[in-house]
Coordinates of C-alpha atoms in Angstrom, one line a residue:
M125 CA 2.3 -65.4 -28.4
S126 CA 6.4 -65.8 -29.2
F127 CA 8.5 -69.4 -28.2
V128 CA 10.3 -67.8 -25.0
H129 CA 7.4 -67.5 -23.4
K130 CA 6.6 -71.3 -23.2
K131 CA 7.3 -73.8 -20.8
Q132 CA 10.3 -76.4 -21.9
D133 CA 9.6 -79.8 -21.2
L134 CA 12.3 -80.6 -19.7
N135 CA 13.3 -84.9 -19.6
P136 CA 17.8 -85.4 -19.2
Q137 CA 19.6 -87.8 -19.9
E138 CA 22.9 -85.9 -19.3
L139 CA 24.5 -83.6 -16.5
S140 CA 24.7 -81.3 -18.8
D141 CA 20.9 -80.9 -20.2
Y142 CA 20.2 -79.5 -17.5
V143 CA 22.7 -76.1 -18.6
A144 CA 19.8 -74.0 -19.6
P145 CA 20.0 -73.0 -23.6
D146 CA 20.4 -68.8 -25.2
C147 CA 18.0 -68.0 -27.9
H148 CA 21.2 -68.5 -30.5
G149 CA 19.0 -70.1 -33.4
L150 CA 16.2 -68.4 -32.8
N151 CA 14.9 -65.6 -35.8
F152 CA 15.1 -61.9 -34.1
Y153 CA 10.8 -60.9 -35.8
E154 CA 9.7 -64.4 -35.1
I155 CA 9.5 -64.5 -31.4
D156 CA 9.0 -60.9 -31.8
D157 CA 5.5 -60.1 -31.6
S158 CA 5.7 -56.7 -29.7
L159 CA 7.7 -55.7 -33.3
Q160 CA 5.7 -57.4 -35.5
D161 CA 2.3 -55.4 -33.2
L162 CA 3.8 -51.8 -33.0
T163 CA 5.0 -52.2 -36.9
R164 CA 1.5 -52.0 -37.5
L165 CA 0.2 -49.5 -35.9
Y166 CA 4.0 -47.4 -36.4
V167 CA 4.9 -49.0 -40.2
P168 CA 2.7 -47.1 -43.0
E169 CA 0.9 -51.1 -44.5
G170 CA 2.6 -50.5 -47.9
L171 CA 6.1 -50.1 -46.1
R172 CA 5.7 -52.5 -43.8
A173 CA 4.8 -55.8 -47.1
H174 CA 6.6 -55.1 -48.2
M175 CA 9.5 -55.1 -45.4
E176 CA 8.6 -57.3 -43.5
P177 CA 10.5 -60.5 -45.7
H178 CA 13.5 -58.1 -45.2
F179 CA 12.3 -58.0 -41.2
N180 CA 12.0 -61.8 -41.7
R181 CA 15.3 -63.0 -43.1
L182 CA 17.3 -60.4 -40.6
G183 CA 16.1 -61.8 -37.7
Q184 CA 16.6 -64.8 -38.7
I185 CA 20.4 -63.9 -39.2
A186 CA 20.4 -62.1 -36.1
G187 CA 19.5 -65.2 -34.6
N188 CA 22.3 -67.7 -36.1
E189 CA 25.6 -65.6 -37.9
L190 CA 25.4 -62.4 -36.9
D191 CA 24.8 -63.8 -33.2
D192 CA 27.9 -66.0 -34.0
W193 CA 30.7 -63.3 -35.6
S194 CA 29.3 -61.3 -33.0
R195 CA 30.9 -63.2 -31.2
E196 CA 33.8 -64.5 -32.3
A197 CA 34.9 -60.6 -33.5
D198 CA 34.2 -60.2 -30.0
R199 CA 37.3 -62.5 -29.1
H200 CA 39.7 -61.2 -32.0
Q201 CA 39.4 -57.5 -31.4
P202 CA 41.3 -55.3 -34.2
I203 CA 44.9 -55.4 -34.0
L204 CA 46.3 -52.4 -35.3
H205 CA 49.4 -52.2 -37.4
A206 CA 51.7 -48.9 -37.6
R207 CA 53.3 -50.5 -41.4
D208 CA 52.6 -51.6 -44.3
A209 CA 53.9 -55.0 -45.4
R210 CA 57.7 -52.4 -47.3
G211 CA 57.6 -50.3 -44.2
R212 CA 55.7 -46.5 -45.2
N213 CA 54.2 -45.1 -42.1
E214 CA 51.1 -46.6 -43.5
D215 CA 48.9 -47.6 -40.2
W216 CA 46.5 -49.8 -41.4
I217 CA 43.7 -51.3 -38.6
E218 CA 43.7 -55.3 -39.2
F219 CA 40.1 -56.5 -38.4
H220 CA 38.2 -60.4 -37.5
P221 CA 37.0 -62.5 -41.0
S222 CA 33.4 -62.5 -38.6
Y223 CA 33.9 -58.9 -38.5
R224 CA 33.5 -58.2 -42.5
R225 CA 30.6 -60.2 -42.4
M226 CA 28.6 -58.3 -40.1
E227 CA 29.7 -55.5 -41.7
D228 CA 28.4 -57.5 -45.4
V229 CA 25.4 -57.7 -43.0
G230 CA 24.8 -54.4 -42.4
F231 CA 26.0 -51.8 -44.9
G232 CA 25.8 -54.1 -48.5
E233 CA 23.3 -56.9 -47.8
F234 CA 21.0 -54.2 -46.5
G235 CA 21.7 -51.0 -46.5
I236 CA 21.2 -49.7 -43.6
H237 CA 24.0 -47.1 -44.1
C238 CA 22.2 -45.4 -46.8
M239 CA 18.1 -47.1 -46.9
S240 CA 17.4 -43.4 -45.5
H241 CA 18.7 -41.4 -48.2
R242 CA 18.1 -43.6 -51.7
P243 CA 15.7 -44.6 -53.3
G244 CA 16.3 -48.7 -54.4
V245 CA 17.5 -50.6 -51.3
L246 CA 15.8 -54.1 -50.4
G247 CA 13.5 -53.2 -53.8
W248 CA 11.8 -49.9 -52.2
D249 CA 11.4 -47.2 -54.8
K250 CA 12.2 -44.9 -52.5
P251 CA 14.5 -43.9 -49.9
V252 CA 13.3 -45.6 -46.9
P253 CA 11.4 -44.4 -43.3
P254 CA 13.4 -43.6 -40.3
I255 CA 11.0 -46.1 -39.0
G256 CA 11.9 -49.3 -40.9
K257 CA 15.3 -48.0 -40.7
Y258 CA 15.1 -48.6 -37.3
V259 CA 13.7 -51.6 -37.5
F260 CA 16.7 -53.4 -39.4
Q261 CA 18.9 -51.9 -36.9
Y262 CA 17.1 -52.8 -34.0
L263 CA 17.2 -55.9 -35.2
F264 CA 20.9 -55.8 -35.6
G265 CA 22.0 -55.3 -32.7
Q266 CA 21.0 -57.8 -31.0
S267 CA 22.8 -59.6 -31.8
E268 CA 25.7 -57.0 -32.7
F269 CA 26.4 -53.3 -30.9
G270 CA 29.5 -52.0 -32.3
Q271 CA 29.1 -52.7 -35.7
L272 CA 26.0 -50.3 -35.8
C273 CA 28.2 -47.3 -35.3
P274 CA 30.2 -47.2 -37.7
I275 CA 26.5 -48.4 -40.0
S276 CA 25.2 -44.7 -38.0
A277 CA 28.2 -43.0 -39.0
T278 CA 28.5 -43.4 -42.2
D279 CA 24.3 -42.7 -42.2
S280 CA 24.3 -39.3 -40.0
S281 CA 27.9 -38.1 -41.3
A282 CA 26.9 -38.4 -45.5
M283 CA 23.1 -36.4 -44.1
L284 CA 25.4 -33.4 -43.2
I285 CA 27.6 -34.4 -46.8
E286 CA 24.6 -34.6 -48.4
R287 CA 23.1 -31.1 -46.8
Y288 CA 26.8 -29.0 -46.2
A289 CA 29.3 -29.6 -48.2
D290 CA 30.5 -27.5 -50.9
D291 CA 29.3 -29.1 -54.5
K292 CA 33.0 -31.0 -55.9
T293 CA 33.1 -31.6 -52.1
K294 CA 29.8 -34.1 -52.2
A295 CA 30.5 -35.1 -56.0
L296 CA 34.2 -36.2 -54.6
L297 CA 31.8 -38.1 -50.9
L298 CA 28.5 -39.0 -51.2
E299 CA 28.2 -41.7 -54.0
R300 CA 30.5 -43.9 -52.9
M301 CA 29.5 -43.3 -49.0
Y302 CA 26.1 -44.6 -50.2
S303 CA 26.7 -47.7 -51.7
Q304 CA 26.6 -51.0 -50.9
D305 CA 29.7 -52.7 -52.9
M306 CA 31.8 -53.6 -50.3
T307 CA 35.0 -53.1 -53.0
T308 CA 34.5 -49.0 -53.3
I309 CA 31.8 -48.1 -50.1
L310 CA 33.6 -45.3 -48.2
K311 CA 31.9 -45.4 -44.4
G312 CA 31.5 -43.1 -42.6
A313 CA 33.5 -42.2 -38.5
Q314 CA 32.8 -39.6 -36.4
F315 CA 36.0 -37.9 -34.5
M316 CA 35.0 -35.4 -31.7
T317 CA 36.6 -36.0 -28.2
E318 CA 39.5 -33.8 -27.7
K319 CA 41.7 -34.5 -23.6
S320 CA 40.4 -31.2 -23.2
G321 CA 36.6 -31.6 -24.7
G322 CA 34.9 -34.4 -24.2
S323 CA 31.0 -33.0 -23.2
D324 CA 32.4 -29.9 -23.4
V325 CA 33.6 -29.6 -27.2
S326 CA 34.4 -25.5 -26.4
N327 CA 37.3 -26.7 -25.1
I328 CA 38.7 -28.2 -28.8
A329 CA 42.1 -27.2 -30.0
L330 CA 42.2 -29.0 -33.3
Q331 CA 43.7 -26.8 -35.5
A332 CA 42.3 -25.8 -39.3
R333 CA 44.8 -23.7 -41.2
E334 CA 44.0 -22.7 -44.7
E335 CA 47.3 -23.7 -47.3
N336 CA 47.6 -22.5 -50.5
G337 CA 43.2 -23.0 -50.7
V338 CA 44.1 -26.7 -49.6
W339 CA 42.1 -26.7 -45.7
R340 CA 44.9 -29.0 -43.3
L341 CA 44.4 -30.0 -39.6
Y342 CA 46.7 -29.7 -37.0
G343 CA 47.1 -32.1 -33.4
E344 CA 45.0 -34.4 -31.9
K345 CA 41.7 -36.0 -31.1
W346 CA 41.5 -38.7 -27.9
F347 CA 39.2 -40.9 -28.3
C348 CA 38.0 -42.3 -32.1
S349 CA 36.0 -44.1 -32.5
C350 CA 35.3 -46.6 -36.5
A351 CA 39.1 -44.9 -36.4
D352 CA 39.0 -47.2 -39.6
G353 CA 36.4 -45.1 -41.4
D354 CA 37.6 -43.8 -45.2
V355 CA 35.4 -40.3 -44.0
A356 CA 35.5 -38.2 -40.3
L357 CA 33.7 -35.8 -39.4
L358 CA 36.1 -33.8 -37.6
L359 CA 34.8 -30.0 -35.4
A360 CA 38.3 -28.1 -35.5
R361 CA 39.5 -24.6 -35.2
P362 CA 40.2 -22.4 -37.6
E363 CA 43.6 -20.4 -37.9
G364 CA 42.4 -16.8 -35.8
A365 CA 39.0 -18.4 -34.5
P366 CA 37.6 -17.7 -31.6
E367 CA 38.0 -19.4 -28.4
G368 CA 34.5 -21.3 -27.7
N369 CA 31.5 -23.0 -29.6
S370 CA 31.6 -20.0 -32.2
G371 CA 34.8 -20.2 -33.2
L372 CA 34.3 -24.1 -34.4
A373 CA 33.8 -25.7 -38.0
L374 CA 32.9 -28.7 -39.3
F375 CA 34.9 -30.8 -41.7
A376 CA 35.2 -34.0 -43.7
M377 CA 38.4 -36.1 -43.4
P378 CA 38.1 -39.0 -46.2
R379 CA 41.7 -42.0 -45.0
H380 CA 42.9 -41.3 -49.3
V381 CA 43.6 -37.5 -50.8
E382 CA 42.4 -37.5 -54.2
D383 CA 45.5 -38.8 -55.0
G384 CA 44.8 -42.7 -53.5
S385 CA 47.7 -41.2 -51.2
R386 CA 46.3 -41.6 -47.5
N387 CA 45.9 -38.8 -45.5
T388 CA 48.7 -37.1 -43.2
Y389 CA 47.2 -38.4 -40.4
R390 CA 48.6 -41.9 -37.5
I391 CA 46.5 -43.7 -35.2
V392 CA 49.0 -44.3 -32.8
R393 CA 46.6 -46.3 -30.6
L394 CA 43.4 -48.3 -29.7
K395 CA 41.7 -48.1 -27.6
P396 CA 41.7 -51.7 -24.5
K397 CA 37.7 -50.4 -24.2
L398 CA 35.5 -52.9 -21.7
G399 CA 32.6 -53.7 -24.4
T400 CA 31.4 -52.6 -27.9
K401 CA 35.1 -54.6 -28.2
S402 CA 34.8 -55.1 -32.7
M403 CA 34.3 -52.1 -33.5
A404 CA 38.1 -50.3 -33.4
S405 CA 38.3 -46.8 -31.5
G406 CA 41.6 -44.8 -31.3
E407 CA 44.1 -41.8 -30.8
I408 CA 44.8 -40.1 -34.0
I409 CA 46.7 -36.6 -34.6
F410 CA 47.1 -35.5 -37.9
E411 CA 49.9 -33.5 -39.1
G412 CA 48.3 -31.4 -42.1
A413 CA 45.9 -34.0 -43.0
V414 CA 43.5 -32.5 -46.3
A415 CA 39.5 -32.2 -45.7
Y416 CA 36.4 -30.5 -47.0
P417 CA 34.8 -27.7 -45.5
L418 CA 31.3 -28.1 -44.7
G419 CA 29.4 -24.4 -44.8
D420 CA 30.8 -21.2 -44.4
V421 CA 34.7 -22.0 -42.7
G422 CA 36.3 -18.8 -41.0
A423 CA 32.9 -17.1 -40.3
H424 CA 32.4 -15.1 -37.6
P425 CA 30.4 -17.1 -35.9
N426 CA 31.8 -20.4 -37.3
K427 CA 28.5 -23.3 -37.5
G428 CA 30.7 -26.1 -37.4
L429 CA 28.7 -26.5 -33.7
K430 CA 25.1 -25.7 -34.9
M431 CA 25.1 -28.3 -37.8
M432 CA 26.5 -30.6 -36.2
M433 CA 23.7 -31.0 -33.0
D434 CA 21.2 -32.3 -37.0
Q435 CA 23.2 -34.7 -36.4
V436 CA 22.9 -35.1 -32.7
N437 CA 18.7 -36.4 -32.7
M438 CA 20.5 -38.8 -35.5
S439 CA 22.5 -40.2 -33.4
R440 CA 20.7 -40.3 -29.4
L441 CA 17.4 -42.7 -31.5
S442 CA 20.1 -44.7 -33.1
H443 CA 21.8 -45.5 -29.6
G444 CA 17.9 -45.6 -28.2
V445 CA 17.8 -48.5 -30.9
R446 CA 20.5 -50.0 -29.5
A447 CA 19.2 -50.2 -26.0
A448 CA 16.8 -51.7 -27.0
A449 CA 17.6 -54.5 -28.6
M450 CA 19.8 -55.2 -26.3
M451 CA 17.4 -54.8 -23.4
R452 CA 15.1 -57.9 -26.3
R453 CA 18.2 -60.0 -26.0
C454 CA 18.9 -59.9 -22.5
L455 CA 15.0 -61.1 -21.5
N456 CA 14.6 -62.9 -24.6
E457 CA 18.0 -65.2 -22.8
A458 CA 16.1 -64.9 -19.2
L459 CA 12.5 -66.0 -20.9
V460 CA 14.3 -69.3 -21.8
V461 CA 15.9 -69.7 -18.8
S462 CA 13.5 -68.9 -16.7
N463 CA 11.3 -71.0 -19.2
Y464 CA 13.9 -74.1 -19.5
R465 CA 15.6 -74.0 -15.9
R466 CA 14.1 -76.4 -13.1
A467 CA 15.4 -75.4 -9.0
F468 CA 14.1 -76.2 -5.8
G469 CA 11.4 -78.7 -7.2
S470 CA 10.1 -76.9 -9.9
T471 CA 10.0 -74.7 -13.3
L472 CA 11.8 -71.0 -12.5
I473 CA 8.8 -69.8 -14.0
D474 CA 6.4 -70.6 -11.6
K475 CA 8.7 -69.2 -9.3
P476 CA 7.3 -65.7 -8.0
L477 CA 9.4 -64.3 -6.9
L478 CA 11.2 -64.6 -9.8
R479 CA 8.3 -63.3 -11.8
R480 CA 8.6 -59.9 -10.3
Q481 CA 11.9 -59.9 -11.6
L482 CA 11.4 -61.0 -15.1
M483 CA 8.4 -58.2 -15.1
K484 CA 11.3 -55.5 -14.1
L485 CA 13.4 -56.8 -17.4
M486 CA 10.4 -57.1 -19.6
V487 CA 8.8 -53.4 -18.2
P488 CA 11.7 -50.9 -19.5
T489 CA 12.0 -53.2 -22.1
E490 CA 9.0 -52.2 -24.2
Q491 CA 9.4 -48.9 -23.6
A492 CA 12.4 -48.7 -24.9
L493 CA 10.4 -50.0 -28.4
S494 CA 7.4 -47.8 -27.7
M495 CA 9.6 -44.7 -27.5
V496 CA 11.7 -45.5 -30.1
M497 CA 8.7 -46.2 -32.5
Y498 CA 6.9 -42.4 -32.1
T499 CA 10.5 -40.8 -32.2
A500 CA 11.6 -41.7 -35.1
N501 CA 7.5 -41.1 -36.8
N502 CA 8.2 -37.7 -34.8
L503 CA 12.1 -37.3 -36.5
E504 CA 10.5 -38.3 -39.9
A505 CA 7.4 -35.2 -40.0
G506 CA 9.8 -33.1 -38.3
D507 CA 11.5 -33.2 -41.5
A508 CA 8.9 -32.6 -43.5
G509 CA 8.3 -29.8 -42.0
D510 CA 5.9 -30.6 -38.9
I511 CA 6.6 -27.9 -37.2
D512 CA 5.2 -29.6 -34.0
A513 CA 5.9 -32.3 -34.8
A514 CA 10.6 -31.3 -34.4
R515 CA 10.0 -29.6 -31.2
R516 CA 8.6 -32.4 -29.8
T517 CA 11.9 -34.6 -31.4
R518 CA 14.2 -32.4 -30.2
I519 CA 12.6 -32.8 -26.0
L520 CA 12.2 -37.1 -27.2
T521 CA 15.7 -37.7 -28.2
P522 CA 17.9 -37.4 -25.7
L523 CA 14.9 -38.6 -23.4
L524 CA 15.2 -41.5 -25.1
K525 CA 18.8 -41.1 -24.7
Y526 CA 19.1 -40.6 -21.3
R527 CA 16.5 -43.3 -19.9
T528 CA 17.0 -46.5 -22.7
A529 CA 21.5 -46.2 -22.1
R530 CA 20.4 -47.0 -18.1
D531 CA 17.7 -48.8 -18.1
N532 CA 20.6 -51.4 -20.6
V533 CA 22.5 -51.4 -17.3
R534 CA 20.3 -52.8 -15.3
V535 CA 18.6 -55.3 -17.2
A536 CA 21.6 -56.8 -18.7
T537 CA 23.5 -56.9 -15.7
G538 CA 19.9 -58.7 -14.2
A539 CA 19.7 -61.1 -16.8
M540 CA 22.8 -62.3 -16.5
E541 CA 21.4 -62.3 -12.4
V542 CA 19.0 -65.1 -13.9
R543 CA 21.2 -67.5 -15.3
G544 CA 23.3 -68.0 -12.6
G545 CA 27.3 -67.9 -12.3
N546 CA 27.1 -69.2 -16.1
G547 CA 25.8 -65.5 -17.6
Y548 CA 29.0 -64.2 -15.6
I549 CA 31.1 -66.4 -17.9
E550 CA 32.1 -65.7 -21.1
D551 CA 31.1 -68.4 -23.5
W552 CA 27.4 -67.2 -22.5
V553 CA 27.3 -63.2 -24.4
N554 CA 24.9 -62.2 -21.1
A555 CA 28.9 -61.3 -20.3
K556 CA 29.2 -59.5 -22.7
L557 CA 26.4 -57.8 -23.5
V558 CA 26.4 -56.7 -20.0
R559 CA 30.0 -55.2 -21.0
D560 CA 28.1 -53.4 -23.9
A561 CA 25.5 -51.8 -22.3
H562 CA 27.3 -50.1 -20.1
L563 CA 28.7 -47.9 -23.2
G564 CA 25.4 -46.6 -23.8
V565 CA 25.7 -44.5 -20.4
L566 CA 28.5 -42.5 -22.5
W567 CA 28.5 -41.5 -26.5
E568 CA 27.0 -39.2 -27.2
G569 CA 26.0 -37.4 -23.4
T570 CA 26.1 -38.8 -20.1
S571 CA 23.0 -38.9 -18.2
N572 CA 23.6 -35.5 -16.2
I573 CA 24.6 -34.1 -20.1
N574 CA 20.7 -35.6 -21.5
S575 CA 18.7 -34.6 -18.6
L576 CA 19.8 -31.3 -18.9
D577 CA 19.5 -30.9 -22.8
V578 CA 16.0 -31.2 -21.1
T579 CA 15.6 -29.3 -18.8
G580 CA 18.0 -26.9 -19.6
R581 CA 16.7 -26.4 -23.2
A582 CA 14.2 -28.3 -24.4
V583 CA 12.2 -27.2 -21.1
A584 CA 13.7 -24.0 -21.1
K585 CA 14.7 -22.4 -23.4
V586 CA 12.2 -25.2 -26.4
G587 CA 9.2 -25.2 -24.7
A588 CA 9.2 -28.4 -26.6
H589 CA 7.4 -30.8 -23.5
E590 CA 4.1 -28.1 -24.4
D591 CA 4.0 -30.1 -27.7
L592 CA 4.6 -33.6 -26.5
G593 CA 2.4 -32.7 -24.0
E594 CA -0.8 -31.8 -26.1
D595 CA -0.1 -34.5 -28.4
L596 CA 0.1 -36.9 -25.2
T597 CA -3.3 -35.5 -24.3
A598 CA -4.8 -35.7 -27.6
M599 CA -3.8 -38.7 -28.2
L600 CA -5.3 -40.2 -24.5
D601 CA -8.8 -38.1 -25.8
N602 CA -9.1 -39.5 -29.5
N603 CA -8.4 -43.4 -28.1
K604 CA -11.7 -44.1 -27.5
T605 CA -12.1 -48.5 -26.9
L606 CA -8.8 -46.7 -23.8
P607 CA -11.3 -47.2 -20.5
G608 CA -12.2 -43.3 -19.7
Q609 CA -11.5 -43.9 -15.8
Y610 CA -7.1 -44.7 -16.7
A611 CA -7.3 -42.6 -19.3
G612 CA -8.0 -39.9 -17.3
Q613 CA -5.4 -40.7 -14.5
L614 CA -3.2 -40.5 -16.8
K615 CA -4.0 -37.0 -18.5
G616 CA -3.7 -36.0 -15.2
L617 CA -0.4 -37.3 -14.5
V618 CA 0.7 -36.2 -18.3
D619 CA 0.0 -32.9 -16.8
Q620 CA 1.3 -32.6 -13.2
T621 CA 4.7 -34.4 -14.6
L622 CA 5.3 -30.8 -17.4
K623 CA 3.8 -28.5 -15.1
F624 CA 7.2 -30.2 -12.8
A625 CA 9.9 -30.1 -15.1
E626 CA 9.1 -26.9 -16.2
D627 CA 9.0 -26.2 -12.6
V628 CA 12.8 -27.7 -12.9
A629 CA 13.6 -25.7 -15.9
R630 CA 12.4 -21.9 -14.7
Q631 CA 14.5 -22.5 -11.6
G632 CA 17.0 -24.0 -13.0
K633 CA 16.8 -26.6 -9.9
E634 CA 19.8 -28.5 -11.9
T635 CA 20.1 -31.0 -9.1
H636 CA 16.5 -32.2 -10.4
A637 CA 16.6 -31.9 -13.8
R638 CA 17.6 -36.6 -14.2
K639 CA 14.4 -36.4 -11.8
A640 CA 12.1 -34.6 -14.0
S641 CA 13.2 -36.5 -17.3
N642 CA 12.1 -39.7 -15.2
A643 CA 9.2 -38.1 -15.3
L644 CA 9.0 -36.7 -18.3
Y645 CA 10.3 -40.6 -19.9
H646 CA 8.2 -42.9 -18.0
V647 CA 4.5 -40.4 -18.3
T648 CA 5.5 -40.2 -21.8
T649 CA 5.7 -44.3 -22.2
A650 CA 2.8 -45.0 -19.9
T651 CA 0.4 -43.2 -22.6
L652 CA 1.9 -44.5 -25.6
L653 CA 2.0 -48.0 -24.3
A654 CA -2.3 -47.7 -23.9
D655 CA -2.7 -46.0 -26.6
E656 CA -0.7 -49.4 -28.8
G657 CA -3.3 -51.6 -26.0
A658 CA -6.2 -50.5 -26.5
R659 CA -5.2 -49.1 -30.2
L660 CA -3.8 -53.3 -31.1
G661 CA -7.3 -55.0 -28.7
Q662 CA -9.4 -53.2 -31.7
M663 CA -7.6 -55.2 -34.4
G664 CA -8.7 -58.1 -33.5
R665 CA -4.6 -58.1 -32.1
D666 CA -3.2 -58.7 -29.1
T667 CA -3.7 -56.0 -26.1
R668 CA -0.9 -56.5 -23.3
R669 CA 0.7 -52.6 -23.4
L670 CA -2.4 -51.9 -21.1
L671 CA -0.8 -53.4 -18.2
L672 CA 2.4 -52.4 -18.9
S673 CA 0.9 -48.9 -19.3
R674 CA -0.8 -49.3 -15.7
M675 CA 3.2 -51.1 -14.8
V676 CA 5.3 -47.6 -15.5
V677 CA 2.3 -45.7 -13.3
D678 CA 2.3 -47.9 -10.4
H679 CA 6.2 -48.4 -10.0
K680 CA 7.9 -45.1 -12.6
L681 CA 4.9 -42.8 -11.1
G682 CA 4.2 -44.5 -8.2
Q683 CA 4.2 -43.4 -4.9
G684 CA 4.6 -46.3 -2.9
N685 CA 6.0 -47.0 0.4
P686 CA 9.1 -49.0 1.1
L687 CA 7.9 -49.8 4.6
S688 CA 4.7 -51.8 3.0
I689 CA 3.5 -54.4 1.9
E690 CA 1.2 -52.9 -1.2
A691 CA -1.6 -54.6 -2.3
D692 CA -0.8 -56.9 -5.0
A693 CA -4.0 -58.4 -6.9
F694 CA -3.0 -56.2 -10.2
D695 CA 1.0 -57.1 -10.0
T696 CA 0.4 -61.0 -9.3
A697 CA -3.5 -60.4 -12.7
A698 CA -0.6 -58.7 -15.4
T699 CA 2.1 -60.7 -14.6
D700 CA 0.0 -63.6 -14.9
A701 CA -0.6 -62.4 -18.5
L702 CA 2.9 -61.2 -19.8
L703 CA 4.1 -64.3 -18.8
S704 CA 1.2 -66.4 -20.0
H705 CA 2.2 -67.1 -24.3
E706 CA -1.8 -67.1 -24.6
K707 CA -3.4 -63.9 -26.1
L708 CA -4.8 -61.5 -23.8
D709 CA -8.2 -60.1 -25.2
L710 CA -9.2 -56.1 -24.8
D711 CA -12.0 -57.3 -22.4
T712 CA -10.2 -59.7 -20.2
A713 CA -7.4 -57.0 -20.4
G714 CA -9.6 -53.8 -19.3
R715 CA -10.9 -55.9 -16.0
I716 CA -7.3 -56.9 -14.4
L717 CA -7.2 -52.7 -15.5
T718 CA -9.1 -51.9 -12.8
L719 CA -7.7 -54.7 -10.3

């Protein structure tokens, strides 16, 4: 298995040799056996073979230069300048050169923002399917979280413009939004939140007025990520439109108007954030800024919010990818420390309690990766017209966003604890990972919002849980390598979980929304991990995902007694196998599974 699983020889020559290293200098693709295995299951073979050298190259950059640039940009935060050198009120944001170098990689070299929109990126003759794009995001995100916000915003904003803007607006914006030329590219942003409307957008007050055939915006936005964006999507209320969601329209607002002059809005402050410090978030006042309508603005009702919801699936999936990426980095950091550091007469990795704690980092990390891959392929199938896959995506994306964002905070904190006091010091990456992890529970809906979306909408209104359950059951039925008794246990859990979620939705039990969402996420990932492990075993590859599946069943879906000493034969054997660098074959995994 990967380098980070191998115990390191420690022959200290100096006191500093006792301090454990970090993951810097490693290739984040080469050391990630899980990712390499899952690309063989989820990525079409032709695409995988073509992209693997590029995955490898980004893995090398992520573990080296990108990691350096990310830490530098985190220390040297953006600076807002209200005027230019000639005294004109044309604000601009100064970024550290390291931030621009990260842009060169994400936008310029790899084209992550546009690879799913046009052919030719990285030599692929068609648009890259979502699964390919999200593997690149996953590797990039292990070093830099903040930069993925403008990359994702450009990707999803361009999608909405392509779907809903008129031909003139498309001609004006799209070609440059799809560009990899850093001298001409238009990067995207989304300015949604107002003081009166965060998760509840129905209170949005930004006004749009049509003046001499041109739409202009008046008011302010309170939290604008990617404040330096060249094209921002905004929800605004056309003059005379009704209150509430039905009055909202969607607009694209350029930073510069057609004659090249600065559009009439001002960035009045940059937010002093806890994390994602490299990326500029600000407060903006609009003073008649020119904006281009998407769709039939002024109709009653306006469909701006409905159009904007098209972006939500992509955005929540992207957030899940970022959380999965950060958890992978945290797990790898913890494994490097555990395999290097000696205390109380032996290496940390040999300490029974620490091994148990490492499982609490590994299980959610692997759950997240499986869920990302499965959701990405459902998103692609749904966009291609598969109604069942589209309905599954409707429930998978809030589940993914809800659970991975919360798990990321715990995994980041746990990895910091493994490093000890050094993990709290900004010289090491752990402190940055902890700070950045907390933003995930806020962007694209808090935990409450996402869990209520699952039960109150995806289950109660769409019935998407039924499509998910049917696919999970079919997956278990079709996998003939999976031990039959365990497959039967999983099918029973799927049925119980679906019934529970439906009961919560039908009875309107808001206080149980998180409990139902947790159960749906865990039963989905337990099924995916089992199916993946068995299929990989058939291919002669590592089967450890089978053991991870039972870890989820026992510890996330089980009914353990907190005042009892549980039988731990399976946990001990599974932990030994999961922390070993030796490949686990199907027969051995099957024997451990029955303990």
